[in-house]
Amino acid sequence: MDDATDIASRFAFLSEIDGLKAVLRQNRTIGERRRENSAEHSWHLAMFALVLGDLAPGLDLNRVVAMLLVHDIVEVDAGDVPIHSAYDSVALARIEAVAAERIFGLLPEPQRDRFLALWQEFEAVETVEARFAKALDRLQPLLLNTLTEGGTWAENVLTEAQVMARYRPVIERGIPGLWPFVEALVRRHYQGHDTTARPAGPQR
Amino acid sequence: MDDATDIASRFAFLSEIDGLKAVLRQNRTIGERRRENSAEHSWHLAMFALVLGDLAPGLDLNRVVAMLLVHDIVEVDAGDVPIHSAYDSVALARIEAVAAERIFGLLPEPQRDRFLALWQEFEAVETVEARFAKALDRLQPLLLNTLTEGGTWAENVLTEAQVMARYRPVIERGIPGLWPFVEALVRRHYQGHDTTARPAGPQR
């Protein structure tokens, strides 16, 4: 591959993933109460990683950030599937794998291989980095929901127990020690529809 | 600071920066042709860094990514100032410094100090990492413009020579060797309003 073709391939990829800005998630933004798109969601998650990374010592945080930046790119083709919806996970995995091959395949081999590996690592949830990243991918919408009158929980009429059951295992597994503070947020939301981000921890 | 207060501070910051999703830039997205917001722009720039990072060997790419993730956060308070507009850069710098103190100041000290330093490094444009980051901050809107009928160039009625003069120094200084490919893109845009991302390099 000559230099012009190499650079053109990278630019083609960078143009293609602009499409992630048009993929809407179910969550709403705090200020405008409009649906969040997957590109800004990915930025927010990367910021969550930078802000909370020290809670899991020994983590390769740079890999977590890179993983979060690419984790939703397959949605350019496959769309976003809301966590509280019913879907065929096997069929979805197949569609996303095809999307990954196509979109990351726009890149020269070194970049393609790296991003494919990061995306597969995220999906497999086997490394501590992937577990941490998955936990943030649960924590961010949870925080948004508590600040947007329940957000997707209200929309899907979820009980406090259902919320705890859907978020706790992933967050607890990925970020040791954080769950009590998150649980306090959820509890406080369901008790008083409070709109502050301050958890009622036992120490206060 | 007890643990509950520490975590609450981090959550307050992560909620506050959600506001970046409501800050509109002048550039338009490729698919929907709507104005890009600064949160999705920051994600896109971080992806540019991952995709093009090897073009500047010896770079601390992880610092570049972190810098790009935080570089626009001051806009939550200060708003976005378009590159092609007339503005008082001294007054703007003052407003942004106050914004940085307030917003990063929501965090516990270690995170606050780290993000403030990253933002100041970006603004000072003295390190190779900051120069690379600044170059990407020029390159991304340039690429979008070539794919949206001239975008902000058309809107501000810029000539090809004006575009070259405004983008070339920053891109050439930050990413050695890339400019010829970028120049080809701009030239091709002004000659034919071509909408592909493939530069007409001399090797083809």
Short mmCIF file of C-alpha atoms in Angstrom, two decimals:
data_model
loop_
_atom_site.label_atom_id
_atom_site.label_comp_id
_atom_site.label_asym_id
_atom_site.label_seq_id
_atom_site.Cartn_x
_atom_site.Cartn_y
_atom_site.Cartn_z
CA MET A 1 0.00 0.00 0.00
CA ASP A 2 1.53 3.34 -1.01
CA ASP A 3 1.40 6.32 1.34
CA ALA A 4 -1.46 8.08 -0.44
CA THR A 5 -3.63 4.96 -0.33
CA ASP A 6 -2.76 4.37 3.33
CA ILE A 7 -3.75 7.91 4.34
CA ALA A 8 -6.85 7.83 2.14
CA SER A 9 -7.97 4.61 3.87
CA ARG A 10 -7.60 6.20 7.28
CA PHE A 11 -9.53 9.30 6.18
CA ALA A 12 -12.26 7.10 4.72
CA PHE A 13 -12.61 5.33 8.08
CA LEU A 14 -12.63 8.62 10.01
CA SER A 15 -15.36 9.91 7.70
CA GLU A 16 -17.40 6.70 7.97
CA ILE A 17 -17.47 6.72 11.78
CA ASP A 18 -18.92 10.24 11.70
CA GLY A 19 -22.13 8.23 11.26
CA LEU A 20 -22.03 7.32 14.97
CA LYS A 21 -23.25 10.87 15.66
CA ALA A 22 -26.55 9.89 14.02
CA VAL A 23 -27.11 6.72 16.07
CA LEU A 24 -29.55 7.53 18.87
CA ARG A 25 -29.62 5.78 22.22
CA GLN A 26 -32.61 5.58 24.54
CA ASN A 27 -31.02 7.75 27.26
CA ARG A 28 -31.55 11.50 27.32
CA THR A 29 -29.00 14.27 27.87
CA ILE A 30 -29.36 16.23 31.12
CA GLY A 31 -29.60 19.73 29.67
CA GLU A 32 -31.66 19.39 26.51
CA ARG A 33 -33.50 16.18 27.42
CA ARG A 34 -32.96 14.93 23.86
CA ARG A 35 -31.84 11.40 23.10
CA GLU A 36 -28.10 10.91 23.45
CA ASN A 37 -26.18 9.74 20.39
CA SER A 38 -23.54 7.02 20.52
CA ALA A 39 -20.64 9.33 19.61
CA GLU A 40 -21.17 11.73 22.52
CA HIS A 41 -21.94 8.74 24.75
CA SER A 42 -18.53 7.29 23.82
CA TRP A 43 -16.83 10.56 24.74
CA HIS A 44 -18.67 10.65 28.06
CA LEU A 45 -17.63 7.07 28.84
CA ALA A 46 -13.98 7.84 28.07
CA MET A 47 -14.23 10.73 30.55
CA PHE A 48 -15.76 8.35 33.12
CA ALA A 49 -12.68 6.15 32.64
CA LEU A 50 -10.26 9.05 33.18
CA VAL A 51 -12.15 10.24 36.27
CA LEU A 52 -12.70 6.84 37.92
CA GLY A 53 -9.70 4.87 36.64
CA ASP A 54 -7.81 4.87 39.95
CA LEU A 55 -10.63 2.92 41.60
CA ALA A 56 -9.27 -0.22 39.92
CA PRO A 57 -5.52 -0.18 40.58
CA GLY A 58 -3.32 -2.13 38.18
CA LEU A 59 -5.67 -1.49 35.29
CA ASP A 60 -4.26 -0.58 31.86
CA LEU A 61 -6.38 2.55 31.73
CA ASN A 62 -5.15 3.60 28.29
CA ARG A 63 -6.52 0.37 26.85
CA VAL A 64 -9.82 1.00 28.64
CA VAL A 65 -10.07 4.47 27.08
CA ALA A 66 -9.27 3.16 23.58
CA MET A 67 -11.77 0.34 24.07
CA LEU A 68 -14.52 2.75 25.07
CA LEU A 69 -13.77 5.04 22.12
CA VAL A 70 -14.29 2.15 19.66
CA HIS A 71 -16.85 0.03 21.56
CA ASP A 72 -19.94 1.39 19.79
CA ILE A 73 -18.55 1.95 16.28
CA VAL A 74 -20.32 -1.19 14.99
CA GLU A 75 -23.57 0.69 15.65
CA VAL A 76 -22.93 2.78 12.53
CA ASP A 77 -24.29 -0.32 10.74
CA ALA A 78 -26.08 -2.22 13.49
CA GLY A 79 -27.80 0.59 15.43
CA ASP A 80 -28.15 0.82 19.20
CA VAL A 81 -30.05 -1.87 21.09
CA PRO A 82 -31.50 -0.54 24.37
CA ILE A 83 -30.59 -2.57 27.47
CA HIS A 84 -34.22 -2.78 28.62
CA SER A 85 -35.55 -4.15 25.32
CA ALA A 86 -36.03 -7.76 24.27
CA TYR A 87 -33.62 -8.79 21.51
CA ASP A 88 -32.00 -11.86 19.98
CA SER A 89 -28.45 -11.64 21.33
CA VAL A 90 -27.08 -14.31 18.97
CA ALA A 91 -28.46 -12.59 15.87
CA LEU A 92 -27.25 -9.22 17.13
CA ALA A 93 -23.74 -10.56 17.75
CA ARG A 94 -23.65 -11.82 14.16
CA ILE A 95 -24.81 -8.48 12.74
CA GLU A 96 -22.26 -6.59 14.85
CA ALA A 97 -19.42 -8.90 13.82
CA VAL A 98 -20.19 -8.23 10.14
CA ALA A 99 -20.32 -4.49 10.89
CA ALA A 100 -16.95 -4.64 12.65
CA GLU A 101 -15.35 -6.40 9.69
CA ARG A 102 -16.73 -3.86 7.26
CA ILE A 103 -16.06 -0.65 9.20
CA PHE A 104 -12.69 -1.49 10.77
CA GLY A 105 -11.84 -3.12 7.43
CA LEU A 106 -11.74 0.33 5.85
CA LEU A 107 -8.45 0.88 7.67
CA PRO A 108 -4.95 -0.32 6.80
CA GLU A 109 -4.17 -3.66 8.46
CA PRO A 110 -2.32 -2.48 11.62
CA GLN A 111 -5.13 -0.13 12.69
CA ARG A 112 -7.84 -2.59 11.60
CA ASP A 113 -6.35 -5.42 13.63
CA ARG A 114 -5.90 -3.24 16.70
CA PHE A 115 -9.47 -1.91 16.73
CA LEU A 116 -11.01 -5.29 15.95
CA ALA A 117 -9.08 -6.76 18.88
CA LEU A 118 -10.19 -3.94 21.21
CA TRP A 119 -13.82 -4.36 20.18
CA GLN A 120 -13.66 -8.15 20.59
CA GLU A 121 -12.03 -7.74 24.00
CA PHE A 122 -14.85 -5.43 25.07
CA GLU A 123 -17.50 -7.86 23.86
CA ALA A 124 -15.87 -10.90 25.50
CA VAL A 125 -15.74 -9.17 28.94
CA GLU A 126 -12.94 -11.43 30.12
CA THR A 127 -10.11 -9.01 30.95
CA VAL A 128 -10.15 -6.59 33.89
CA GLU A 129 -10.02 -3.74 31.35
CA ALA A 130 -13.13 -4.99 29.53
CA ARG A 131 -14.96 -5.52 32.84
CA PHE A 132 -14.13 -2.00 33.91
CA ALA A 133 -15.26 -0.62 30.54
CA LYS A 134 -18.53 -2.59 30.67
CA ALA A 135 -19.17 -1.33 34.21
CA LEU A 136 -18.81 2.27 33.00
CA ASP A 137 -21.16 1.51 30.11
CA ARG A 138 -23.78 0.66 32.77
CA LEU A 139 -22.84 3.44 35.19
CA GLN A 140 -23.10 6.34 32.73
CA PRO A 141 -26.74 5.76 31.69
CA LEU A 142 -27.58 5.06 35.35
CA LEU A 143 -26.22 8.46 36.34
CA LEU A 144 -28.10 10.12 33.45
CA ASN A 145 -31.34 8.38 34.47
CA THR A 146 -31.12 9.69 38.05
CA LEU A 147 -30.76 13.21 36.57
CA THR A 148 -33.54 12.98 33.98
CA GLU A 149 -36.55 11.94 36.09
CA GLY A 150 -35.74 8.27 35.76
CA GLY A 151 -35.04 8.39 32.02
CA THR A 152 -35.16 4.91 30.51
CA TRP A 153 -36.30 3.41 33.83
CA ALA A 154 -39.41 5.59 33.86
CA GLU A 155 -39.94 5.00 30.13
CA ASN A 156 -39.78 1.24 30.62
CA VAL A 157 -41.60 1.30 34.00
CA LEU A 158 -38.84 -0.46 35.92
CA THR A 159 -39.00 -1.04 39.67
CA GLU A 160 -36.09 -0.27 41.99
CA ALA A 161 -35.47 -4.01 42.35
CA GLN A 162 -35.30 -4.47 38.58
CA VAL A 163 -32.83 -1.62 38.26
CA MET A 164 -30.63 -3.04 41.01
CA ALA A 165 -30.71 -6.48 39.37
CA ARG A 166 -29.78 -5.18 35.91
CA TYR A 167 -26.97 -2.82 36.90
CA ARG A 168 -25.42 -4.24 40.05
CA PRO A 169 -23.65 -7.38 38.77
CA VAL A 170 -21.84 -5.59 35.92
CA ILE A 171 -20.84 -2.55 37.99
CA GLU A 172 -19.82 -4.59 41.04
CA ARG A 173 -17.73 -6.94 38.93
CA GLY A 174 -15.95 -4.18 37.02
CA ILE A 175 -15.30 -1.51 39.64
CA PRO A 176 -14.62 -3.00 43.08
CA GLY A 177 -15.94 -0.89 45.93
CA LEU A 178 -18.05 1.54 43.91
CA TRP A 179 -21.39 -0.22 44.10
CA PRO A 180 -22.47 1.04 47.59
CA PHE A 181 -22.32 4.63 46.32
CA VAL A 182 -24.20 3.77 43.16
CA GLU A 183 -26.80 1.82 45.08
CA ALA A 184 -27.34 4.86 47.31
CA LEU A 185 -28.00 6.95 44.19
CA VAL A 186 -30.58 4.51 42.86
CA ARG A 187 -32.25 4.15 46.26
CA ARG A 188 -32.42 7.90 46.68
CA HIS A 189 -33.86 8.31 43.20
CA TYR A 190 -36.65 5.81 43.83
CA GLN A 191 -37.40 7.22 47.27
CA GLY A 192 -37.54 10.87 46.45
CA HIS A 193 -36.92 11.43 42.73
CA ASP A 194 -33.97 13.50 43.88
CA THR A 195 -32.03 15.19 41.07
CA THR A 196 -28.60 15.67 42.67
CA ALA A 197 -25.68 13.37 41.94
CA ARG A 198 -24.68 13.13 45.60
CA PRO A 199 -25.13 9.63 47.01
CA ALA A 200 -26.37 9.31 50.58
CA GLY A 201 -23.38 7.30 51.78
CA PRO A 202 -23.30 5.85 55.29
CA GLN A 203 -20.38 8.11 56.27
CA ARG A 204 -22.36 11.32 56.03
CA MET B 1 -12.42 14.18 52.16
CA ASP B 2 -14.30 10.98 53.03
CA ASP B 3 -15.03 8.36 50.38
CA ALA B 4 -18.66 9.36 49.89
CA THR B 5 -17.72 13.00 49.32
CA ASP B 6 -14.90 12.02 46.96
CA ILE B 7 -17.17 9.86 44.81
CA ALA B 8 -19.97 12.45 44.93
CA SER B 9 -17.53 15.10 43.65
CA ARG B 10 -16.54 12.92 40.73
CA PHE B 11 -20.16 12.19 39.88
CA ALA B 12 -20.99 15.90 40.06
CA PHE B 13 -18.21 16.64 37.56
CA LEU B 14 -19.31 13.83 35.24
CA SER B 15 -22.87 15.20 35.34
CA GLU B 16 -21.72 18.77 34.75
CA ILE B 17 -19.72 17.93 31.63
CA ASP B 18 -22.82 16.34 30.10
CA GLY B 19 -23.46 19.99 29.18
CA LEU B 20 -20.82 19.73 26.45
CA LYS B 21 -23.41 17.78 24.41
CA ALA B 22 -25.42 21.02 24.17
CA VAL B 23 -22.55 23.22 22.93
CA LEU B 24 -22.87 23.59 19.17
CA ARG B 25 -19.97 24.12 16.81
CA GLN B 26 -20.18 25.68 13.37
CA ASN B 27 -19.25 22.46 11.53
CA ARG B 28 -21.92 20.06 10.33
CA THR B 29 -22.08 16.28 10.64
CA ILE B 30 -21.78 14.34 7.38
CA GLY B 31 -24.97 12.29 7.62
CA GLU B 32 -27.56 14.60 9.13
CA ARG B 33 -25.96 17.92 8.13
CA ARG B 34 -26.79 19.28 11.58
CA ARG B 35 -24.30 21.29 13.62
CA GLU B 36 -21.80 19.15 15.47
CA ASN B 37 -21.68 19.44 19.25
CA SER B 38 -18.43 19.66 21.20
CA ALA B 39 -18.88 16.32 22.97
CA GLU B 40 -19.15 14.25 19.78
CA HIS B 41 -16.40 16.42 18.24
CA SER B 42 -14.14 15.46 21.17
CA TRP B 43 -14.86 11.77 20.59
CA HIS B 44 -14.12 12.15 16.90
CA LEU B 45 -10.80 13.89 17.65
CA ALA B 46 -9.77 11.13 20.07
CA MET B 47 -10.44 8.63 17.26
CA PHE B 48 -8.33 10.75 14.89
CA ALA B 49 -5.52 10.47 17.46
CA LEU B 50 -5.80 6.67 17.67
CA VAL B 51 -5.92 6.33 13.87
CA LEU B 52 -3.11 8.77 13.01
CA GLY B 53 -0.92 8.56 16.12
CA ASP B 54 1.88 6.55 14.47
CA LEU B 55 2.53 9.43 12.04
CA ALA B 56 4.38 11.22 14.86
CA PRO B 57 6.73 8.60 16.34
CA GLY B 58 7.86 9.11 19.92
CA LEU B 59 4.64 10.84 20.85
CA ASP B 60 2.94 10.05 24.19
CA LEU B 61 -0.30 9.19 22.43
CA ASN B 62 -2.18 8.42 25.63
CA ARG B 63 -1.60 11.97 26.80
CA VAL B 64 -2.80 13.26 23.43
CA VAL B 65 -6.03 11.26 23.76
CA ALA B 66 -6.65 12.49 27.32
CA MET B 67 -5.88 16.06 26.22
CA LEU B 68 -8.39 15.85 23.37
CA LEU B 69 -11.06 14.38 25.64
CA VAL B 70 -10.80 17.36 28.01
CA HIS B 71 -9.76 20.13 25.58
CA ASP B 72 -13.26 21.58 25.02
CA ILE B 73 -14.78 21.08 28.49
CA VAL B 74 -14.38 24.79 29.30
CA GLU B 75 -16.99 25.40 26.58
CA VAL B 76 -19.68 24.18 28.98
CA ASP B 77 -19.37 27.70 30.40
CA ALA B 78 -17.60 29.62 27.64
CA GLY B 79 -19.29 28.26 24.50
CA ASP B 80 -17.59 27.48 21.20
CA VAL B 81 -15.84 30.23 19.25
CA PRO B 82 -15.69 29.45 15.52
CA ILE B 83 -12.22 29.62 13.96
CA HIS B 84 -13.41 31.86 11.12
CA SER B 85 -15.01 34.49 13.38
CA ALA B 86 -13.49 37.65 14.79
CA TYR B 87 -13.03 37.46 18.56
CA ASP B 88 -10.98 38.99 21.39
CA SER B 89 -8.50 36.20 22.17
CA VAL B 90 -7.31 37.78 25.43
CA ALA B 91 -10.84 38.14 26.80
CA LEU B 92 -11.70 34.62 25.64
CA ALA B 93 -8.62 33.16 27.35
CA ARG B 94 -9.69 34.84 30.59
CA ILE B 95 -13.24 33.49 30.36
CA GLU B 96 -11.99 30.00 29.59
CA ALA B 97 -9.52 30.06 32.50
CA VAL B 98 -12.34 30.90 34.90
CA ALA B 99 -14.45 28.12 33.37
CA ALA B 100 -11.59 25.64 33.80
CA GLU B 101 -11.19 26.55 37.48
CA ARG B 102 -14.91 26.15 38.10
CA ILE B 103 -15.57 22.96 36.17
CA PHE B 104 -12.37 21.01 36.92
CA GLY B 105 -12.67 22.41 40.44
CA LEU B 106 -15.72 20.21 40.98
CA LEU B 107 -13.33 17.25 41.17
CA PRO B 108 -11.15 16.04 44.04
CA GLU B 109 -7.67 17.58 43.87
CA PRO B 110 -5.74 14.82 42.05
CA GLN B 111 -8.18 14.69 39.14
CA ARG B 112 -8.63 18.47 39.12
CA ASP B 113 -4.88 19.10 38.93
CA ARG B 114 -4.40 16.53 36.19
CA PHE B 115 -7.17 17.87 33.93
CA LEU B 116 -6.21 21.49 34.49
CA ALA B 117 -2.63 20.64 33.49
CA LEU B 118 -3.81 18.79 30.37
CA TRP B 119 -6.03 21.68 29.32
CA GLN B 120 -3.26 24.24 29.94
CA GLU B 121 -0.82 22.10 27.97
CA PHE B 122 -3.25 22.02 25.04
CA GLU B 123 -3.75 25.78 25.15
CA ALA B 124 -0.02 26.54 25.40
CA VAL B 125 0.80 24.40 22.29
CA GLU B 126 4.41 23.95 23.38
CA THR B 127 4.79 20.17 23.67
CA VAL B 128 4.78 17.78 20.72
CA GLU B 129 1.64 16.22 22.19
CA ALA B 130 -0.20 19.55 22.28
CA ARG B 131 0.96 20.38 18.74
CA PHE B 132 -0.30 17.03 17.51
CA ALA B 133 -3.63 17.53 19.32
CA LYS B 134 -4.03 21.07 17.88
CA ALA B 135 -3.27 19.75 14.39
CA LEU B 136 -6.07 17.18 14.74
CA ASP B 137 -8.41 19.92 15.99
CA ARG B 138 -7.80 21.62 12.60
CA LEU B 139 -7.80 18.45 10.51
CA GLN B 140 -11.16 17.07 11.70
CA PRO B 141 -13.29 20.11 10.70
CA LEU B 142 -11.30 20.33 7.45
CA LEU B 143 -12.25 16.75 6.61
CA LEU B 144 -15.89 17.42 7.56
CA ASN B 145 -15.93 20.56 5.37
CA THR B 146 -14.75 18.64 2.31
CA LEU B 147 -17.62 16.20 2.87
CA THR B 148 -20.37 18.76 3.52
CA GLU B 149 -20.16 20.99 0.43
CA GLY B 150 -17.51 23.20 1.98
CA GLY B 151 -19.26 23.52 5.34
CA THR B 152 -17.88 26.46 7.31
CA TRP B 153 -15.71 27.53 4.34
CA ALA B 154 -18.77 27.97 2.16
CA GLU B 155 -20.69 29.60 5.01
CA ASN B 156 -17.89 32.12 5.55
CA VAL B 157 -17.08 32.46 1.81
CA LEU B 158 -13.41 31.50 2.18
CA THR B 159 -11.10 31.17 -0.81
CA GLU B 160 -8.80 28.21 -1.31
CA ALA B 161 -5.83 30.43 -0.40
CA GLN B 162 -7.49 31.51 2.85
CA VAL B 163 -8.19 27.91 3.80
CA MET B 164 -4.60 26.89 3.08
CA ALA B 165 -3.29 29.81 5.15
CA ARG B 166 -5.51 29.04 8.16
CA TYR B 167 -5.03 25.29 8.33
CA ARG B 168 -1.56 24.59 6.94
CA PRO B 169 0.73 26.01 9.68
CA VAL B 170 -1.02 24.18 12.53
CA ILE B 171 -1.33 20.86 10.70
CA GLU B 172 2.19 20.98 9.26
CA ARG B 173 3.70 21.80 12.63
CA GLY B 174 1.81 19.10 14.51
CA ILE B 175 1.85 16.14 12.12
CA PRO B 176 5.04 15.99 10.06
CA GLY B 177 4.50 14.66 6.55
CA LEU B 178 0.71 14.72 6.49
CA TRP B 179 0.17 18.14 4.91
CA PRO B 180 0.66 17.13 1.23
CA PHE B 181 -2.27 14.70 1.51
CA VAL B 182 -4.43 17.27 3.25
CA GLU B 183 -3.51 19.94 0.73
CA ALA B 184 -4.58 17.57 -2.06
CA LEU B 185 -7.97 17.19 -0.36
CA VAL B 186 -8.49 20.95 -0.12
CA ARG B 187 -7.31 21.51 -3.70
CA ARG B 188 -9.61 18.81 -5.00
CA HIS B 189 -12.52 20.26 -3.04
CA TYR B 190 -12.02 23.73 -4.48
CA GLN B 191 -11.49 22.43 -7.99
CA GLY B 192 -14.37 20.04 -8.25
CA HIS B 193 -16.40 20.11 -5.03
CA ASP B 194 -15.55 16.45 -4.84
CA THR B 195 -17.13 14.61 -1.90
CA THR B 196 -14.79 11.66 -1.48
CA ALA B 197 -12.15 11.55 1.25
CA ARG B 198 -9.49 10.18 -1.11
CA PRO B 199 -6.67 12.63 -1.74
CA ALA B 200 -5.20 12.78 -5.23
CA GLY B 201 -1.64 11.94 -4.14
CA PRO B 202 1.23 12.07 -6.63
CA GLN B 203 1.79 8.28 -6.33
CA ARG B 204 -1.53 7.30 -7.90
#
